[in-house]
Short mmCIF file of N, CA, C and O in Angstrom, two decimals:
data_model
loop_
_atom_site.label_atom_id
_atom_site.label_comp_id
_atom_site.label_asym_id
_atom_site.label_seq_id
_atom_site.Cartn_x
_atom_site.Cartn_y
_atom_site.Cartn_z
N MET A 10 0.84 -1.18 0.00
CA MET A 10 0.00 0.00 0.00
C MET A 10 0.89 1.25 0.00
O MET A 10 1.85 1.35 0.74
N ILE A 11 0.56 2.19 -0.85
CA ILE A 11 1.32 3.43 -0.96
C ILE A 11 0.62 4.51 -0.16
O ILE A 11 -0.58 4.73 -0.31
N ARG A 12 1.39 5.16 0.69
CA ARG A 12 0.82 6.24 1.50
C ARG A 12 1.22 7.58 0.92
O ARG A 12 2.38 7.79 0.56
N LYS A 13 0.28 8.45 0.84
CA LYS A 13 0.58 9.81 0.39
C LYS A 13 1.07 10.61 1.59
O LYS A 13 0.63 10.39 2.71
N LYS A 14 2.00 11.53 1.31
CA LYS A 14 2.47 12.41 2.37
C LYS A 14 1.36 13.36 2.76
O LYS A 14 0.62 13.86 1.91
N ALA A 15 1.27 13.61 4.03
CA ALA A 15 0.28 14.58 4.51
C ALA A 15 0.69 15.97 4.06
O ALA A 15 1.86 16.33 4.11
N PRO A 16 -0.26 16.76 3.56
CA PRO A 16 0.10 18.12 3.12
C PRO A 16 0.60 18.93 4.30
O PRO A 16 0.07 18.87 5.40
N VAL A 17 1.65 19.68 4.07
CA VAL A 17 2.25 20.50 5.12
C VAL A 17 1.35 21.69 5.44
O VAL A 17 1.38 22.21 6.52
N GLY A 18 0.54 22.06 4.54
CA GLY A 18 -0.32 23.22 4.70
C GLY A 18 -0.16 24.13 3.50
O GLY A 18 0.84 24.07 2.80
N ALA A 19 -1.13 24.93 3.29
CA ALA A 19 -1.07 25.84 2.15
C ALA A 19 0.00 26.90 2.40
O ALA A 19 0.19 27.35 3.52
N PRO A 20 0.74 27.29 1.36
CA PRO A 20 1.72 28.36 1.55
C PRO A 20 1.02 29.67 1.88
O PRO A 20 -0.15 29.86 1.58
N TYR A 21 1.75 30.55 2.53
CA TYR A 21 1.21 31.85 2.90
C TYR A 21 0.83 32.63 1.64
O TYR A 21 1.60 32.69 0.69
N ARG A 22 -0.35 33.20 1.61
CA ARG A 22 -0.83 33.97 0.46
C ARG A 22 -0.99 35.44 0.85
O ARG A 22 -2.04 35.86 1.33
N PRO A 23 0.04 36.24 0.65
CA PRO A 23 -0.05 37.66 1.01
C PRO A 23 -0.86 38.45 -0.01
O PRO A 23 -1.18 37.96 -1.09
N ARG A 24 -1.16 39.67 0.36
CA ARG A 24 -1.83 40.59 -0.57
C ARG A 24 -0.77 41.23 -1.45
O ARG A 24 0.38 41.37 -1.06
N VAL A 25 -1.16 41.64 -2.64
CA VAL A 25 -0.24 42.33 -3.55
C VAL A 25 0.24 43.61 -2.87
O VAL A 25 -0.56 44.37 -2.33
N GLY A 26 1.55 43.82 -2.88
CA GLY A 26 2.14 45.00 -2.26
C GLY A 26 2.53 44.80 -0.81
O GLY A 26 3.08 45.70 -0.18
N GLU A 27 2.30 43.62 -0.27
CA GLU A 27 2.62 43.36 1.13
C GLU A 27 4.11 43.02 1.29
O GLU A 27 4.70 42.34 0.47
N LEU A 28 4.69 43.53 2.38
CA LEU A 28 6.06 43.18 2.71
C LEU A 28 6.06 41.78 3.32
O LEU A 28 5.28 41.50 4.23
N VAL A 29 6.92 40.92 2.80
CA VAL A 29 7.05 39.55 3.31
C VAL A 29 8.53 39.24 3.46
O VAL A 29 9.39 39.99 3.01
N GLU A 30 8.84 38.11 4.10
CA GLU A 30 10.22 37.68 4.23
C GLU A 30 10.52 36.59 3.22
O GLU A 30 9.77 35.64 3.09
N ASP A 31 11.63 36.74 2.52
CA ASP A 31 12.13 35.70 1.61
C ASP A 31 13.01 34.80 2.46
O ASP A 31 14.09 35.20 2.89
N VAL A 32 12.56 33.57 2.75
CA VAL A 32 13.31 32.70 3.64
C VAL A 32 14.61 32.21 3.02
O VAL A 32 15.51 31.78 3.73
N THR A 33 14.75 32.30 1.69
CA THR A 33 15.99 31.86 1.05
C THR A 33 17.13 32.85 1.28
O THR A 33 18.28 32.45 1.33
N THR A 34 16.79 34.13 1.44
CA THR A 34 17.82 35.16 1.65
C THR A 34 17.70 35.82 3.02
O THR A 34 18.65 36.45 3.48
N GLY A 35 16.52 35.75 3.63
CA GLY A 35 16.29 36.42 4.90
C GLY A 35 15.95 37.88 4.76
O GLY A 35 15.83 38.60 5.74
N HIS A 36 15.78 38.37 3.51
CA HIS A 36 15.47 39.78 3.27
C HIS A 36 13.97 40.02 3.23
O HIS A 36 13.19 39.13 2.89
N ARG A 37 13.61 41.27 3.51
CA ARG A 37 12.23 41.69 3.33
C ARG A 37 12.06 42.06 1.87
O ARG A 37 12.90 42.77 1.30
N VAL A 38 10.98 41.60 1.27
CA VAL A 38 10.69 41.87 -0.14
C VAL A 38 9.23 42.24 -0.27
O VAL A 38 8.43 42.02 0.63
N VAL A 39 8.86 42.79 -1.42
CA VAL A 39 7.48 43.17 -1.71
C VAL A 39 6.87 42.08 -2.59
O VAL A 39 7.40 41.77 -3.65
N TYR A 40 5.75 41.52 -2.14
CA TYR A 40 5.05 40.50 -2.91
C TYR A 40 4.30 41.16 -4.06
O TYR A 40 3.57 42.13 -3.87
N MET A 41 4.50 40.64 -5.29
CA MET A 41 3.86 41.22 -6.46
C MET A 41 2.68 40.38 -6.96
O MET A 41 1.63 40.92 -7.28
N ASP A 42 2.86 39.05 -7.07
CA ASP A 42 1.80 38.19 -7.62
C ASP A 42 2.26 36.74 -7.57
O ASP A 42 3.43 36.47 -7.35
N THR A 43 1.33 35.82 -7.78
CA THR A 43 1.65 34.41 -7.96
C THR A 43 1.06 33.98 -9.30
O THR A 43 -0.12 34.15 -9.53
N GLN A 44 1.94 33.47 -10.17
CA GLN A 44 1.50 32.98 -11.48
C GLN A 44 2.35 31.79 -11.86
O GLN A 44 3.55 31.77 -11.60
N GLY A 45 1.72 30.81 -12.48
CA GLY A 45 2.44 29.65 -12.98
C GLY A 45 3.16 28.86 -11.90
O GLY A 45 4.17 28.24 -12.16
N GLY A 46 2.65 28.92 -10.68
CA GLY A 46 3.26 28.18 -9.59
C GLY A 46 4.42 28.88 -8.91
O GLY A 46 5.07 28.32 -8.04
N PHE A 47 4.71 30.12 -9.30
CA PHE A 47 5.79 30.89 -8.69
C PHE A 47 5.24 32.15 -8.05
O PHE A 47 4.32 32.78 -8.56
N ALA A 48 5.84 32.56 -6.93
CA ALA A 48 5.53 33.83 -6.29
C ALA A 48 6.56 34.83 -6.78
O ALA A 48 7.76 34.56 -6.78
N TYR A 49 6.12 35.99 -7.23
CA TYR A 49 7.01 37.02 -7.75
C TYR A 49 7.16 38.12 -6.70
O TYR A 49 6.17 38.62 -6.17
N VAL A 50 8.41 38.47 -6.41
CA VAL A 50 8.72 39.47 -5.40
C VAL A 50 9.75 40.45 -5.95
O VAL A 50 10.45 40.17 -6.91
N ARG A 51 9.81 41.63 -5.32
CA ARG A 51 10.80 42.67 -5.66
C ARG A 51 11.45 43.16 -4.39
O ARG A 51 10.83 43.14 -3.33
N PRO A 52 12.67 43.67 -4.50
CA PRO A 52 13.30 44.28 -3.33
C PRO A 52 12.51 45.52 -2.89
O PRO A 52 11.88 46.19 -3.71
N VAL A 53 12.57 45.82 -1.61
CA VAL A 53 11.94 47.03 -1.09
C VAL A 53 12.64 48.23 -1.73
O VAL A 53 13.85 48.28 -1.79
N GLY A 54 11.89 49.17 -2.24
CA GLY A 54 12.46 50.35 -2.89
C GLY A 54 12.62 50.18 -4.39
O GLY A 54 13.08 51.08 -5.06
N GLY A 55 12.26 49.01 -4.91
CA GLY A 55 12.34 48.79 -6.36
C GLY A 55 13.49 47.89 -6.73
O GLY A 55 14.36 47.59 -5.93
N GLY A 56 13.45 47.44 -7.94
CA GLY A 56 14.49 46.56 -8.44
C GLY A 56 13.90 45.49 -9.34
O GLY A 56 12.73 45.55 -9.71
N VAL A 57 14.71 44.51 -9.65
CA VAL A 57 14.30 43.45 -10.55
C VAL A 57 13.39 42.46 -9.84
O VAL A 57 13.68 41.99 -8.75
N GLU A 58 12.27 42.17 -10.48
CA GLU A 58 11.33 41.18 -9.95
C GLU A 58 11.92 39.79 -10.16
O GLU A 58 12.53 39.51 -11.18
N ARG A 59 11.74 38.90 -9.17
CA ARG A 59 12.23 37.54 -9.33
C ARG A 59 11.20 36.55 -8.84
O ARG A 59 10.31 36.90 -8.07
N ALA A 60 11.33 35.32 -9.30
CA ALA A 60 10.38 34.26 -8.98
C ALA A 60 10.92 33.41 -7.83
O ALA A 60 12.11 33.13 -7.76
N LEU A 61 10.00 33.03 -6.95
CA LEU A 61 10.32 32.17 -5.81
C LEU A 61 9.30 31.05 -5.71
O LEU A 61 8.17 31.19 -6.18
N ASP A 62 9.67 30.00 -5.02
CA ASP A 62 8.71 28.98 -4.63
C ASP A 62 7.78 29.65 -3.61
O ASP A 62 8.26 30.30 -2.67
N PRO A 63 6.46 29.55 -3.75
CA PRO A 63 5.56 30.20 -2.80
C PRO A 63 5.79 29.78 -1.35
O PRO A 63 5.51 30.54 -0.43
N ALA A 64 6.35 28.60 -1.13
CA ALA A 64 6.65 28.16 0.23
C ALA A 64 7.84 28.90 0.82
O ALA A 64 8.10 28.80 2.02
N ALA A 65 8.58 29.66 0.00
CA ALA A 65 9.77 30.38 0.47
C ALA A 65 9.45 31.79 0.96
O ALA A 65 10.37 32.54 1.26
N ILE A 66 8.18 32.15 1.03
CA ILE A 66 7.82 33.45 1.58
C ILE A 66 6.98 33.23 2.83
O ILE A 66 6.21 32.29 2.92
N ARG A 67 7.17 34.12 3.80
CA ARG A 67 6.38 34.03 5.02
C ARG A 67 6.10 35.44 5.53
O ARG A 67 6.81 36.39 5.19
N PRO A 68 5.06 35.56 6.35
CA PRO A 68 4.72 36.89 6.85
C PRO A 68 5.80 37.41 7.79
O PRO A 68 6.55 36.64 8.39
N LEU A 69 5.87 38.72 7.91
CA LEU A 69 6.82 39.33 8.84
C LEU A 69 6.34 39.10 10.26
O LEU A 69 5.14 39.06 10.53
N PRO A 70 7.26 38.96 11.21
CA PRO A 70 6.86 38.69 12.58
C PRO A 70 6.05 39.82 13.22
O PRO A 70 5.25 39.57 14.11
N ASP A 71 6.24 41.06 12.75
CA ASP A 71 5.50 42.18 13.32
C ASP A 71 4.17 42.43 12.61
O ASP A 71 3.54 43.46 12.81
N GLY A 72 3.72 41.51 11.80
CA GLY A 72 2.41 41.60 11.16
C GLY A 72 2.49 42.11 9.75
O GLY A 72 3.53 42.61 9.30
N PRO A 73 1.38 42.00 9.00
CA PRO A 73 1.38 42.43 7.60
C PRO A 73 1.54 43.94 7.47
O PRO A 73 0.98 44.70 8.24
N THR A 74 2.33 44.34 6.50
CA THR A 74 2.57 45.74 6.19
C THR A 74 2.55 45.89 4.68
O THR A 74 3.14 45.08 3.98
N LEU A 75 1.88 46.92 4.19
CA LEU A 75 1.87 47.18 2.75
C LEU A 75 2.99 48.14 2.41
O LEU A 75 3.24 49.11 3.12
N ALA A 76 3.69 47.83 1.33
CA ALA A 76 4.73 48.74 0.84
C ALA A 76 4.05 49.81 0.01
O ALA A 76 3.30 49.50 -0.91
N VAL A 77 4.29 51.05 0.34
CA VAL A 77 3.65 52.16 -0.36
C VAL A 77 4.70 52.93 -1.12
O VAL A 77 5.74 53.29 -0.58
N HIS A 78 4.45 53.13 -2.38
CA HIS A 78 5.35 53.92 -3.21
C HIS A 78 4.53 55.05 -3.80
O HIS A 78 3.61 54.83 -4.57
N VAL A 79 4.85 56.28 -3.41
CA VAL A 79 4.10 57.43 -3.86
C VAL A 79 4.72 57.95 -5.16
O VAL A 79 5.91 58.21 -5.22
N VAL A 80 3.90 58.06 -6.18
CA VAL A 80 4.35 58.58 -7.46
C VAL A 80 3.69 59.93 -7.66
O VAL A 80 2.48 60.05 -7.62
N PRO A 81 4.50 61.00 -7.85
CA PRO A 81 3.89 62.31 -8.03
C PRO A 81 3.05 62.36 -9.29
O PRO A 81 3.38 61.75 -10.30
N ALA A 82 1.96 63.07 -9.19
CA ALA A 82 1.07 63.23 -10.34
C ALA A 82 1.72 64.14 -11.36
O ALA A 82 2.63 64.91 -11.06
N ALA A 83 1.24 64.06 -12.59
CA ALA A 83 1.70 64.96 -13.64
C ALA A 83 1.31 66.38 -13.25
O ALA A 83 0.30 66.60 -12.59
N PRO A 84 2.13 67.34 -13.63
CA PRO A 84 1.78 68.73 -13.30
C PRO A 84 0.41 69.10 -13.85
O PRO A 84 0.04 68.71 -14.95
N ARG A 85 -0.31 69.82 -13.04
CA ARG A 85 -1.65 70.25 -13.46
C ARG A 85 -1.68 71.75 -13.56
O ARG A 85 -0.90 72.45 -12.94
N GLY A 86 -2.60 72.23 -14.30
CA GLY A 86 -2.72 73.68 -14.43
C GLY A 86 -3.21 74.04 -15.81
O GLY A 86 -3.88 73.27 -16.48
N ARG A 87 -2.81 75.22 -16.24
CA ARG A 87 -3.32 75.72 -17.50
C ARG A 87 -2.44 75.36 -18.67
O ARG A 87 -2.70 75.76 -19.78
N LEU A 88 -1.37 74.61 -18.46
CA LEU A 88 -0.50 74.22 -19.56
C LEU A 88 -1.07 72.99 -20.24
O LEU A 88 -1.49 72.04 -19.59
N GLY A 89 -1.04 72.98 -21.53
CA GLY A 89 -1.51 71.82 -22.28
C GLY A 89 -0.39 70.78 -22.39
O GLY A 89 0.71 70.96 -21.87
N ALA A 90 -0.64 69.71 -23.10
CA ALA A 90 0.33 68.63 -23.26
C ALA A 90 1.59 69.13 -23.98
O ALA A 90 2.68 68.65 -23.73
N ALA A 91 1.45 70.09 -24.87
CA ALA A 91 2.59 70.58 -25.63
C ALA A 91 3.33 71.70 -24.88
O ALA A 91 4.31 72.24 -25.36
N GLY A 92 2.86 72.06 -23.70
CA GLY A 92 3.52 73.09 -22.91
C GLY A 92 3.00 74.49 -23.19
O GLY A 92 3.49 75.44 -22.62
N GLY A 93 2.01 74.59 -24.05
CA GLY A 93 1.45 75.91 -24.36
C GLY A 93 0.33 76.26 -23.41
O GLY A 93 -0.21 75.44 -22.70
N VAL A 94 -0.01 77.53 -23.36
CA VAL A 94 -1.09 77.99 -22.51
C VAL A 94 -2.41 77.65 -23.17
O VAL A 94 -2.59 77.87 -24.37
N VAL A 95 -3.35 77.11 -22.38
CA VAL A 95 -4.65 76.74 -22.91
C VAL A 95 -5.59 77.90 -22.84
O VAL A 95 -5.64 78.67 -21.97
#
């Protein structure tokens, strides 16, 4: 008789933009998405996105935190797209 291994449990599923720990490096990273069986993360502050095994990410010990990146809006006012006065 063949016995199946008991499932260890579902991997942690963070929200997009959440700071998580990459257990392979020990660094905090930003969770981007899970596709094709891989979890995609980026370094805090930006950088190259990379793929991880979803089991290699875990929540931070101090609780979930969202990484916020503020992007300034385009200048507003009476100037048109070409820089002329409207």
